[in-house]
Coordinates of C-alpha atoms in Angstrom, one line a residue:
Chain E
M1 CA 166.0 169.2 138.5
E2 CA 165.3 170.1 142.1
N3 CA 168.4 172.2 142.4
D4 CA 168.0 174.0 139.1
C5 CA 167.6 177.5 140.0
I6 CA 166.2 180.4 137.8
K7 CA 166.2 184.1 138.1
V8 CA 163.0 185.9 137.0
F9 CA 162.5 189.5 136.2
A10 CA 158.9 190.8 136.1
P11 CA 158.3 194.3 134.8
A12 CA 156.4 197.3 136.0
T13 CA 153.4 198.1 133.8
V14 CA 151.1 201.0 133.0
A15 CA 147.4 200.2 132.9
N16 CA 144.7 202.6 131.8
V17 CA 146.8 204.0 128.9
A18 CA 144.9 207.4 128.5
C19 CA 141.7 206.7 126.4
G20 CA 142.2 203.0 127.0
F21 CA 140.8 203.0 130.5
D22 CA 140.4 199.4 131.8
V23 CA 141.5 197.9 128.5
I24 CA 145.0 199.0 127.3
G25 CA 148.2 198.4 129.2
L26 CA 151.9 198.4 128.4
A27 CA 155.1 196.9 129.9
M28 CA 158.3 198.7 131.0
E29 CA 161.9 197.5 130.9
A30 CA 162.4 198.8 134.4
P31 CA 161.8 198.8 137.3
G32 CA 160.8 195.2 137.9
D33 CA 160.4 192.6 140.7
E34 CA 163.0 189.9 140.8
F35 CA 162.8 186.3 142.0
I36 CA 165.0 183.4 142.7
M37 CA 162.9 180.3 142.0
R38 CA 163.5 176.5 142.1
R39 CA 161.5 173.3 142.3
S40 CA 161.2 172.0 145.9
S41 CA 160.4 168.6 147.5
K42 CA 158.0 170.4 149.8
P43 CA 154.5 170.4 148.2
G44 CA 152.9 173.7 147.2
V45 CA 154.4 177.1 147.3
T46 CA 157.2 178.1 149.7
I47 CA 158.1 181.8 150.0
T48 CA 161.5 181.8 151.7
K49 CA 161.9 185.6 152.0
V50 CA 160.5 188.9 150.7
H51 CA 163.1 191.6 150.4
G52 CA 162.3 195.3 150.0
A53 CA 158.7 195.3 151.2
N54 CA 156.8 194.2 154.3
L55 CA 154.7 191.5 152.6
S56 CA 153.6 188.1 154.0
T57 CA 155.5 185.0 153.2
D58 CA 152.4 182.9 153.8
P59 CA 151.6 181.7 150.3
A60 CA 147.8 182.1 150.9
Q61 CA 148.4 185.8 151.8
N62 CA 150.9 186.6 149.1
V63 CA 150.0 187.2 145.4
C64 CA 152.8 185.0 144.3
G65 CA 151.6 182.1 146.3
V66 CA 148.0 182.5 145.2
A67 CA 148.9 182.9 141.5
I68 CA 151.1 179.8 141.5
Q69 CA 148.6 177.8 143.4
A70 CA 146.0 178.6 140.8
L71 CA 148.4 177.3 138.1
L72 CA 149.1 174.1 140.1
Q73 CA 145.4 173.4 140.6
K74 CA 144.7 173.8 136.8
L75 CA 147.6 171.6 136.1
G76 CA 146.0 168.9 138.3
N77 CA 149.2 168.8 140.3
P78 CA 148.6 170.8 143.5
D79 CA 151.4 169.1 145.3
A80 CA 154.2 170.1 143.0
G81 CA 156.7 172.1 145.0
I82 CA 157.8 175.6 144.0
E83 CA 160.1 177.7 146.2
L84 CA 160.8 181.4 145.7
E85 CA 162.6 184.3 147.1
L86 CA 161.2 187.7 146.1
F87 CA 163.1 190.9 145.6
K88 CA 160.3 193.6 145.6
N89 CA 161.7 196.5 143.6
I90 CA 158.4 198.0 142.6
T91 CA 156.9 200.0 145.4
P92 CA 153.4 198.7 146.4
G93 CA 150.7 201.3 145.7
S94 CA 152.7 203.2 143.1
G95 CA 150.2 202.6 140.3
I96 CA 152.7 200.8 138.0
G97 CA 151.5 197.3 138.6
S98 CA 153.4 196.2 141.7
S99 CA 151.2 193.3 142.7
A100 CA 150.8 192.4 139.0
A101 CA 154.5 192.1 138.5
S102 CA 154.8 189.7 141.4
S103 CA 151.9 187.6 140.2
A104 CA 153.2 187.6 136.6
G105 CA 156.8 186.7 137.6
A106 CA 155.6 184.0 139.9
V107 CA 153.5 182.1 137.3
V108 CA 155.9 182.6 134.4
G109 CA 158.7 181.3 136.6
A110 CA 156.7 178.4 138.0
N111 CA 155.5 177.5 134.5
H112 CA 159.2 177.4 133.3
L113 CA 160.2 175.1 136.2
L114 CA 157.3 172.8 135.4
G115 CA 158.3 172.3 131.8
E116 CA 156.1 175.0 130.2
P117 CA 152.8 173.3 130.4
F118 CA 151.0 176.6 129.7
T119 CA 151.3 179.3 127.0
R120 CA 152.1 182.8 128.2
K121 CA 148.5 183.8 127.3
Q122 CA 147.1 181.0 129.4
L123 CA 149.2 182.2 132.4
V124 CA 147.4 185.5 132.5
R125 CA 144.4 183.9 134.1
F126 CA 146.4 182.5 137.0
A127 CA 148.2 185.8 137.6
M128 CA 144.8 187.4 137.7
E129 CA 144.1 185.4 140.9
G130 CA 147.0 187.3 142.5
E131 CA 145.3 190.5 141.5
R132 CA 142.1 189.3 143.1
L133 CA 144.0 188.9 146.4
A134 CA 145.7 192.3 146.0
S135 CA 142.7 194.4 145.1
G136 CA 139.5 192.3 145.4
A137 CA 139.1 192.2 141.6
A138 CA 140.8 189.9 139.1
H139 CA 142.0 192.6 136.8
A140 CA 144.1 191.7 133.7
D141 CA 145.2 195.1 132.6
N142 CA 148.5 195.0 134.4
V143 CA 149.2 191.2 134.4
A144 CA 148.6 190.9 130.7
P145 CA 151.3 193.3 129.6
A146 CA 153.6 192.1 132.4
I147 CA 153.4 188.5 131.1
L148 CA 153.1 189.2 127.3
G149 CA 155.1 192.4 127.0
G150 CA 154.4 195.4 124.8
F151 CA 150.9 196.8 124.5
T152 CA 148.0 194.6 125.4
L153 CA 144.3 195.0 125.0
V154 CA 141.7 193.3 127.3
R155 CA 138.6 193.2 125.1
S156 CA 136.4 191.4 127.6
Y157 CA 136.5 189.5 130.8
K158 CA 133.5 187.2 130.1
P159 CA 134.9 185.5 128.2
L160 CA 138.5 186.6 128.9
D161 CA 139.8 188.0 125.6
I162 CA 143.2 189.5 125.5
T163 CA 145.2 190.5 122.4
S164 CA 148.8 191.8 122.0
L165 CA 149.1 195.0 120.0
H166 CA 152.0 196.0 117.8
T167 CA 154.6 198.1 119.6
P168 CA 156.5 200.8 117.6
G169 CA 160.2 200.4 117.9
E170 CA 161.1 203.9 119.2
L171 CA 158.4 204.2 121.8
W172 CA 159.6 205.0 125.3
V173 CA 157.8 205.7 128.6
T174 CA 158.7 208.1 131.4
V175 CA 157.0 207.6 134.7
I176 CA 156.9 209.8 137.8
H177 CA 155.8 208.2 141.1
P178 CA 154.8 210.9 143.6
Q179 CA 155.2 209.1 147.0
I180 CA 151.6 209.8 148.1
E181 CA 148.9 207.3 148.8
V182 CA 146.0 206.9 146.3
K183 CA 143.8 204.0 147.2
T184 CA 142.5 202.1 144.1
S185 CA 139.2 201.8 145.9
D186 CA 139.0 205.6 146.4
A187 CA 140.1 206.2 142.8
R188 CA 137.3 203.9 141.6
E189 CA 134.6 205.4 143.9
I190 CA 135.0 208.9 142.5
L191 CA 134.2 207.7 138.9
K192 CA 130.8 208.4 137.6
Q193 CA 128.5 205.5 136.8
K194 CA 127.2 207.2 133.7
V195 CA 129.0 209.2 131.1
L196 CA 127.9 211.4 128.3
M197 CA 127.4 209.6 125.0
T198 CA 129.4 212.4 123.2
D199 CA 132.3 211.8 125.6
A200 CA 132.1 208.0 125.1
I201 CA 132.1 208.4 121.3
R202 CA 135.2 210.6 121.6
Q203 CA 136.9 208.1 123.9
W204 CA 136.3 205.1 121.5
G205 CA 137.4 207.2 118.6
N206 CA 140.6 207.8 120.4
V207 CA 141.0 204.1 121.4
G208 CA 140.6 203.1 117.7
A209 CA 143.1 205.8 116.7
L210 CA 145.6 204.7 119.4
V211 CA 145.5 201.1 118.2
A212 CA 145.8 202.2 114.6
G213 CA 148.7 204.5 115.5
L214 CA 150.6 201.7 117.2
Y215 CA 150.2 199.4 114.1
Q216 CA 151.0 202.3 111.7
E217 CA 154.0 203.3 113.9
N218 CA 152.5 206.8 113.4
Y219 CA 153.7 208.7 116.4
E220 CA 151.7 211.8 115.5
L221 CA 148.5 209.8 115.5
I222 CA 149.5 208.1 118.8
S223 CA 150.1 211.6 120.2
R224 CA 146.7 212.9 119.1
A225 CA 144.9 209.8 120.4
L226 CA 146.5 210.0 123.9
E227 CA 143.5 211.8 125.3
D228 CA 141.1 210.7 128.0
V229 CA 137.9 212.7 128.3
I230 CA 136.2 210.5 130.8
V231 CA 138.4 209.3 133.7
E232 CA 141.3 211.8 133.8
P233 CA 139.1 214.8 134.4
V234 CA 137.7 213.1 137.5
R235 CA 141.0 211.6 138.8
A236 CA 143.4 214.4 138.0
I237 CA 142.6 216.1 141.3
L238 CA 144.2 213.1 143.2
I239 CA 147.6 214.0 141.8
P240 CA 149.6 217.1 142.7
A241 CA 150.2 219.5 139.8
F242 CA 148.8 216.9 137.3
Y243 CA 147.9 219.4 134.5
E244 CA 151.0 221.5 134.8
L245 CA 153.0 218.2 134.6
K246 CA 151.2 217.1 131.5
V247 CA 151.4 220.4 129.7
K248 CA 155.1 220.9 130.4
C249 CA 156.0 217.3 129.6
K250 CA 154.4 217.7 126.2
E251 CA 156.3 220.9 125.7
A252 CA 159.5 218.9 126.6
G253 CA 158.7 216.4 123.8
A254 CA 156.3 213.9 125.1
L255 CA 153.7 212.5 122.8
G256 CA 151.2 212.5 125.6
G257 CA 150.3 210.5 128.6
G258 CA 148.1 210.4 131.7
I259 CA 147.5 208.7 135.0
S260 CA 149.2 205.3 135.3
G261 CA 146.7 202.8 136.6
S262 CA 144.7 204.5 139.3
G263 CA 147.7 206.7 140.2
P264 CA 149.5 208.3 141.8
S265 CA 152.1 207.6 139.1
V266 CA 151.8 209.6 135.9
F267 CA 153.2 208.2 132.6
M268 CA 154.3 210.0 129.4
L269 CA 155.1 208.3 126.1
S270 CA 157.8 209.7 123.9
K271 CA 159.4 208.9 120.5
G272 CA 163.1 208.0 121.3
E273 CA 165.2 207.9 124.4
A274 CA 166.3 211.6 124.1
N275 CA 162.8 212.8 124.4
A276 CA 162.0 210.4 127.2
R277 CA 165.0 211.7 129.2
N278 CA 164.0 215.4 128.5
V279 CA 160.5 214.5 129.8
A280 CA 162.1 213.0 133.0
E281 CA 164.1 216.3 133.5
M282 CA 160.9 218.3 133.1
M283 CA 159.1 216.1 135.6
N284 CA 161.9 216.8 138.0
T285 CA 161.6 220.5 137.4
V286 CA 157.9 220.5 138.0
Y287 CA 158.0 218.3 141.1
A288 CA 161.2 219.5 142.9
P289 CA 159.5 222.6 144.4
L290 CA 156.4 220.8 145.6
G291 CA 157.7 219.2 148.7
V292 CA 156.5 215.7 147.7
D293 CA 159.0 212.9 147.5
Y294 CA 159.0 211.2 144.1
K295 CA 160.8 208.7 141.9
I296 CA 161.2 208.9 138.1
H297 CA 161.6 205.9 135.8
V298 CA 162.7 206.1 132.1
S299 CA 162.2 203.0 130.0
K300 CA 161.8 201.6 126.5
I301 CA 158.6 199.7 126.0
N302 CA 159.4 196.1 127.1
T303 CA 158.2 193.8 124.3
E304 CA 159.2 190.6 126.0
G305 CA 157.3 190.7 129.3
V306 CA 158.7 188.6 132.1
K307 CA 162.3 187.4 131.5
I308 CA 163.9 184.3 132.8
S309 CA 167.6 183.6 133.1
K310 CA 169.8 180.9 134.7
V311 CA 171.4 181.8 138.0
Chain N
M1 CA 140.2 220.0 77.9
E2 CA 136.6 221.2 77.9
N3 CA 135.4 218.1 76.0
D4 CA 137.4 215.6 78.0
C5 CA 134.8 213.5 79.7
I6 CA 135.2 211.1 82.7
K7 CA 133.1 208.5 84.2
V8 CA 133.0 208.3 88.0
F9 CA 131.9 205.5 90.3
A10 CA 131.2 206.4 93.9
P11 CA 130.6 203.4 96.3
A12 CA 128.0 202.8 98.9
T13 CA 129.4 202.7 102.4
V14 CA 128.5 201.3 105.8
A15 CA 128.9 203.7 108.7
N16 CA 128.6 202.9 112.4
V17 CA 130.4 199.6 112.0
A18 CA 129.0 197.8 115.2
C19 CA 131.0 199.1 118.2
G20 CA 132.5 201.9 116.0
F21 CA 129.4 204.1 116.2
D22 CA 130.1 207.5 114.7
V23 CA 133.7 206.6 114.1
I24 CA 134.3 203.5 111.9
G25 CA 133.0 203.1 108.3
L26 CA 133.8 200.9 105.3
A27 CA 133.3 201.1 101.5
M28 CA 131.6 198.6 99.2
E29 CA 132.4 197.6 95.6
A30 CA 128.7 197.9 94.7
P31 CA 126.2 199.4 94.5
G32 CA 127.5 202.9 93.7
D33 CA 126.4 206.2 92.1
E34 CA 127.8 207.0 88.7
F35 CA 128.5 210.3 87.0
I36 CA 129.5 211.6 83.7
M37 CA 131.5 214.7 84.3
R38 CA 133.4 217.3 82.2
R39 CA 134.8 220.8 82.4
S40 CA 132.4 223.4 81.2
S41 CA 132.7 227.0 80.0
K42 CA 129.8 227.9 82.2
P43 CA 131.1 229.0 85.6
G44 CA 130.2 226.9 88.7
V45 CA 128.4 223.6 88.8
T46 CA 125.9 222.5 86.2
I47 CA 123.8 219.4 86.9
T48 CA 122.4 218.4 83.5
K49 CA 120.3 215.5 84.7
V50 CA 119.7 213.2 87.6
H51 CA 118.6 209.7 86.7
G52 CA 117.0 207.2 89.1
A53 CA 115.9 209.5 91.8
N54 CA 113.8 212.6 92.2
L55 CA 116.6 215.0 93.2
S56 CA 117.0 218.7 92.4
T57 CA 119.3 219.7 89.6
D58 CA 119.8 223.1 91.3
P59 CA 123.4 223.0 92.4
A60 CA 122.6 224.8 95.6
Q61 CA 120.0 222.1 96.5
N62 CA 122.0 219.1 95.4
V63 CA 124.8 217.6 97.5
C64 CA 127.0 217.2 94.4
G65 CA 126.7 221.0 93.7
V66 CA 127.3 222.0 97.2
A67 CA 130.3 219.7 97.6
I68 CA 132.0 220.8 94.4
Q69 CA 131.3 224.5 95.2
A70 CA 133.1 224.1 98.5
L71 CA 136.1 222.7 96.6
L72 CA 136.0 225.5 94.1
Q73 CA 135.8 228.1 96.9
K74 CA 138.8 226.6 98.7
L75 CA 140.7 226.5 95.4
G76 CA 140.1 230.2 95.0
N77 CA 138.5 229.5 91.6
P78 CA 134.7 229.7 92.2
D79 CA 134.1 230.4 88.5
A80 CA 135.7 227.2 87.2
G81 CA 133.0 225.3 85.3
I82 CA 132.1 221.7 86.1
E83 CA 129.2 219.8 84.4
L84 CA 127.8 216.5 85.6
E85 CA 125.1 214.0 84.9
L86 CA 124.2 211.8 87.9
F87 CA 123.0 208.2 87.8
K88 CA 121.6 207.6 91.2
N89 CA 122.0 203.9 91.8
I90 CA 121.9 204.0 95.6
T91 CA 118.5 204.5 97.0
P92 CA 118.2 207.6 99.2
G93 CA 117.4 206.7 102.8
S94 CA 118.8 203.2 102.6
G95 CA 121.4 203.7 105.2
I96 CA 124.3 202.8 103.0
G97 CA 125.6 206.4 102.4
S98 CA 123.5 207.5 99.4
S99 CA 124.1 211.2 99.8
A100 CA 127.7 210.5 100.8
A101 CA 128.4 208.6 97.6
S102 CA 127.1 211.5 95.5
S103 CA 129.1 214.1 97.4
A104 CA 132.2 211.9 97.3
G105 CA 132.0 211.1 93.6
A106 CA 131.3 214.8 92.8
V107 CA 134.4 216.1 94.6
V108 CA 136.8 213.3 93.4
G109 CA 135.6 213.8 89.9
A110 CA 135.9 217.6 90.0
N111 CA 139.3 217.4 91.5
H112 CA 140.4 215.1 88.7
L113 CA 139.1 217.4 86.0
L114 CA 140.9 220.3 87.7
G115 CA 144.3 218.6 87.7
E116 CA 144.3 217.0 91.2
P117 CA 144.9 220.1 93.3
F118 CA 143.8 218.3 96.5
T119 CA 144.7 214.9 98.0
R120 CA 141.9 212.5 98.6
K121 CA 142.1 213.2 102.3
Q122 CA 141.7 216.9 101.7
L123 CA 138.6 216.2 99.6
V124 CA 136.7 214.7 102.6
R125 CA 136.1 218.1 104.0
F126 CA 134.3 219.3 100.8
A127 CA 132.2 216.2 100.6
M128 CA 131.1 216.8 104.2
E129 CA 129.4 220.0 103.0
G130 CA 127.2 217.7 100.9
E131 CA 126.4 215.8 104.0
R132 CA 125.5 219.0 105.8
L133 CA 123.0 219.8 103.1
A134 CA 121.6 216.2 103.2
S135 CA 121.3 215.7 106.9
G136 CA 122.0 219.0 108.6
A137 CA 125.3 217.8 110.0
A138 CA 128.6 217.6 108.3
H139 CA 129.3 213.9 109.1
A140 CA 132.4 212.2 107.7
D141 CA 131.7 208.6 108.6
N142 CA 130.3 207.8 105.1
V143 CA 132.2 210.2 102.9
A144 CA 135.6 209.2 104.3
P145 CA 135.4 205.5 103.3
A146 CA 133.6 206.5 100.0
I147 CA 136.6 208.7 99.1
L148 CA 139.5 206.8 100.7
G149 CA 138.2 203.2 100.4
G150 CA 138.6 200.4 102.9
F151 CA 137.9 201.0 106.6
T152 CA 138.3 204.5 107.9
L153 CA 138.3 205.9 111.4
V154 CA 137.1 209.4 112.2
R155 CA 139.0 210.2 115.5
S156 CA 137.7 213.7 115.9
Y157 CA 135.9 216.5 114.1
K158 CA 137.6 219.4 115.9
P159 CA 140.1 219.2 114.5
L160 CA 139.1 216.8 111.7
D161 CA 141.3 213.7 112.1
I162 CA 140.7 210.8 109.8
T163 CA 142.8 207.7 109.3
S164 CA 142.6 204.8 107.0
L165 CA 142.7 201.4 108.6
H166 CA 144.1 198.2 107.1
T167 CA 141.6 196.0 105.3
P168 CA 142.1 192.2 105.4
G169 CA 142.1 190.8 101.9
E170 CA 139.3 188.3 102.3
L171 CA 136.7 190.5 104.0
W172 CA 133.3 190.7 102.3
V173 CA 130.1 192.5 103.3
T174 CA 126.5 191.5 102.8
V175 CA 123.8 194.2 103.2
I176 CA 120.1 193.9 103.3
H177 CA 118.0 197.0 102.7
P178 CA 114.5 196.6 103.9
Q179 CA 112.5 199.2 101.9
I180 CA 111.0 200.9 105.0
E181 CA 111.7 204.5 106.0
V182 CA 113.9 205.2 109.0
K183 CA 114.6 208.9 109.4
T184 CA 118.2 209.6 110.6
S185 CA 116.8 212.3 112.8
D186 CA 114.4 209.8 114.5
A187 CA 117.2 207.3 114.8
R188 CA 119.3 210.0 116.6
E189 CA 116.5 211.1 118.9
I190 CA 115.9 207.7 120.5
L191 CA 119.6 207.5 121.6
K192 CA 120.3 208.1 125.2
Q193 CA 122.3 211.2 126.2
K194 CA 124.1 209.2 128.9
V195 CA 125.4 205.7 128.9
L196 CA 126.7 203.4 131.6
M197 CA 130.4 203.6 132.2
T198 CA 130.6 199.8 132.1
D199 CA 128.9 199.7 128.7
A200 CA 131.2 202.5 127.4
I201 CA 134.3 200.5 128.6
R202 CA 133.0 197.4 126.8
Q203 CA 132.4 199.4 123.7
W204 CA 135.9 200.9 123.5
G205 CA 137.4 197.5 124.3
N206 CA 135.6 196.3 121.2
V207 CA 136.7 199.2 119.1
G208 CA 140.3 198.6 120.0
A209 CA 139.9 194.9 119.3
L210 CA 138.2 195.6 116.0
V211 CA 141.0 197.8 114.8
A212 CA 143.6 195.3 116.1
G213 CA 141.7 192.5 114.3
L214 CA 141.8 194.4 111.0
Y215 CA 145.6 194.9 111.2
Q216 CA 146.2 191.4 112.4
E217 CA 143.9 190.0 109.7
N218 CA 142.5 188.0 112.6
Y219 CA 139.0 187.2 111.5
E220 CA 138.1 185.5 114.8
L221 CA 139.1 188.6 116.7
I222 CA 137.1 190.8 114.3
S223 CA 134.1 188.5 114.8
R224 CA 134.3 188.8 118.6
A225 CA 134.7 192.6 118.4
L226 CA 131.7 193.2 116.2
E227 CA 129.5 193.9 119.2
D228 CA 127.6 197.1 120.0
V229 CA 126.3 197.3 123.5
I230 CA 125.2 200.9 123.3
V231 CA 123.4 201.9 120.1
E232 CA 122.1 198.6 118.6
P233 CA 120.0 197.7 121.7
V234 CA 118.2 201.0 121.3
R235 CA 117.8 201.1 117.5
A236 CA 117.2 197.4 116.8
I237 CA 113.5 198.0 117.3
L238 CA 113.4 200.1 114.1
I239 CA 114.3 197.2 111.9
P240 CA 112.0 194.2 111.3
A241 CA 113.3 190.9 112.6
F242 CA 116.7 192.4 113.4
Y243 CA 117.8 189.9 116.1
E244 CA 116.6 186.9 114.2
L245 CA 118.4 188.2 111.1
K246 CA 121.6 188.6 113.1
V247 CA 121.6 185.3 114.8
K248 CA 120.8 183.4 111.6
C249 CA 123.4 185.2 109.5
K250 CA 126.0 184.3 112.1
E251 CA 124.8 180.7 111.9
A252 CA 125.2 181.0 108.1
G253 CA 128.8 182.0 108.4
A254 CA 128.9 185.8 109.1
L255 CA 131.6 187.1 111.4
G256 CA 129.0 189.6 112.8
G257 CA 127.5 192.9 111.8
G258 CA 124.8 195.3 112.8
I259 CA 122.8 198.3 111.7
S260 CA 124.3 200.1 108.7
G261 CA 124.4 203.8 109.4
S262 CA 121.1 204.7 111.1
G263 CA 119.3 201.9 109.2
P264 CA 117.2 200.5 107.9
S265 CA 119.9 198.5 106.1
V266 CA 121.7 195.8 108.1
F267 CA 125.3 194.7 107.2
M268 CA 127.1 191.5 107.9
L269 CA 130.9 190.9 107.4
S270 CA 132.2 187.5 106.3
K271 CA 135.5 185.9 105.5
G272 CA 135.4 185.1 101.8
E273 CA 132.8 185.3 99.1
A274 CA 131.2 181.9 99.7
N275 CA 130.3 182.9 103.3
A276 CA 129.0 186.3 102.1
R277 CA 126.7 184.7 99.6
N278 CA 125.5 182.1 102.2
V279 CA 124.7 185.1 104.4
A280 CA 122.8 186.7 101.5
E281 CA 120.7 183.6 101.1
M282 CA 120.0 183.5 104.8
M283 CA 118.9 187.1 104.7
N284 CA 116.5 186.2 101.9
T285 CA 115.1 183.2 103.9
V286 CA 114.5 185.4 106.9
Y287 CA 113.0 188.3 105.0
A288 CA 110.9 186.6 102.3
P289 CA 108.0 185.7 104.6
L290 CA 107.9 189.2 106.2
G291 CA 105.9 191.0 103.5
V292 CA 108.5 193.8 103.4
D293 CA 110.3 194.6 100.1
Y294 CA 114.1 194.4 100.3
K295 CA 117.3 194.5 98.3
I296 CA 120.4 192.5 99.1
H297 CA 123.9 193.5 98.1
V298 CA 127.0 191.3 98.3
S299 CA 130.4 193.0 97.9
K300 CA 134.1 192.7 98.7
I301 CA 135.4 195.6 100.8
N302 CA 136.3 198.3 98.3
T303 CA 139.9 199.4 99.1
E304 CA 140.1 202.1 96.4
G305 CA 137.2 204.3 97.1
V306 CA 135.8 206.5 94.3
K307 CA 137.0 205.2 90.9
I308 CA 137.5 207.3 87.8
S309 CA 137.6 206.1 84.2
K310 CA 137.7 207.6 80.7
V311 CA 134.4 207.6 78.8

């Protein structure tokens, strides 16, 4: 058992899917963080190495360590030994759930090595402890889709109430990550504490329609519902050429999109791979002249969540 | 053709389904307004009689007349003749879509007599003109479920965007109508123009979960999502013993509920007829000592909308 070694893939995710601010997220096929994990005779979590980012290997200072430790505590077996090596492929601060992928992969991998004592849904709570370390708040809107796959909805935190939504088969996502820094705390601070009732009603009409559109596999309804009248108008200023990008991506075939998480990444949903790739090209066309470095990702919606394979 | 006569049944509806304020409505099997309708050689709308309520038979002052006239105008045939006799079974001002049922029945009936030139969805717009006469605003949240049946969601008015939601097979509704007057205009006026962002997020999380619960036929999720943190706390004061009623109905087996439309009716959803009838009994127990007259209705969700039969 101790030498059995697994490979774990934990996907990037988009939180704050347009109207679904703070509640709706989705998982991507790529990019994703990767782990080599095994049981260890050394009690607790051992992080042997982090590749690709300058992150602590102290398990108390690393989201993987904190998330797995929360799992071990709940299991009543804090001295079980888990060893991991992390290949950090998702750039921290990109707005596509970098810390969430690490937390999610860590707990799903550990749970597998321990004989699956918890369901995937139960694992969300442990991964949220990683999010607490990363951002000061135990958000679920990235870790839920990372663990469960597809689209997820966080109805409430007290009590924690998460449900998986249906994912239409031809739905793809294109993400552009401008390499600028947007601090989540800053992005939160510029939000208003109160919103107009008329805007709030429009927003929840859109949320209802987006969920209905996913279940109906009605891409036109999804397109119309991908509207955020509350957060996007405030945060768009943080992202270079946001509105130009959005308008041109829709012209290029996107159903719609918005700011991914608290930015700086921007996501666009499309029906089918061809549209998603056209959108990527358009993103390139808009961003190439700006003098800002960027990465573009094209991915089908990942309906599995974290994936485990033998090494 | 002129003597062909139809009978029309147009159902009561519940708008403002908990978290779905202004966007989610549902149709009942009973009560409902009834019509006898036929083609007439006299151009325009003729209302021969209104039974059961003191409403004008002048087609320009009656929601049925106004709604059918809007249909005839759009058809480009304003001189087609439609004659109707209305049996008003839904008490005006009850908060279960009394004017909406009349408008809905009128246009579905007229459309049938004219050879179905419009789809049911297209008819919603004409029935909204009846609502404009009744309340000063062309709401769709009662006429949409009355015409289409089941649960409906009004995503937006500009442009008008209405979608039917899936209705779980065992869903029932129990409604109590306390015979007190709540003016829609008063009920609107006490609402706040701004709401807390945290409340708005909770509300749209619930809206997303309610829609997901309907599609999943997940009665527990529906139950948890039937929460309104924005409008109900303001309007509950208009309805005698509202909170006691709600708590006790849930104890009696209701999934949850809230104020129907802008009141004074209160609705509760239940899984199965037995629960819905227990809830009715509990409503009776709570209201009997209050010295307020009331009516109670128990109904399966009506998934057909307006029904037409031969006389």
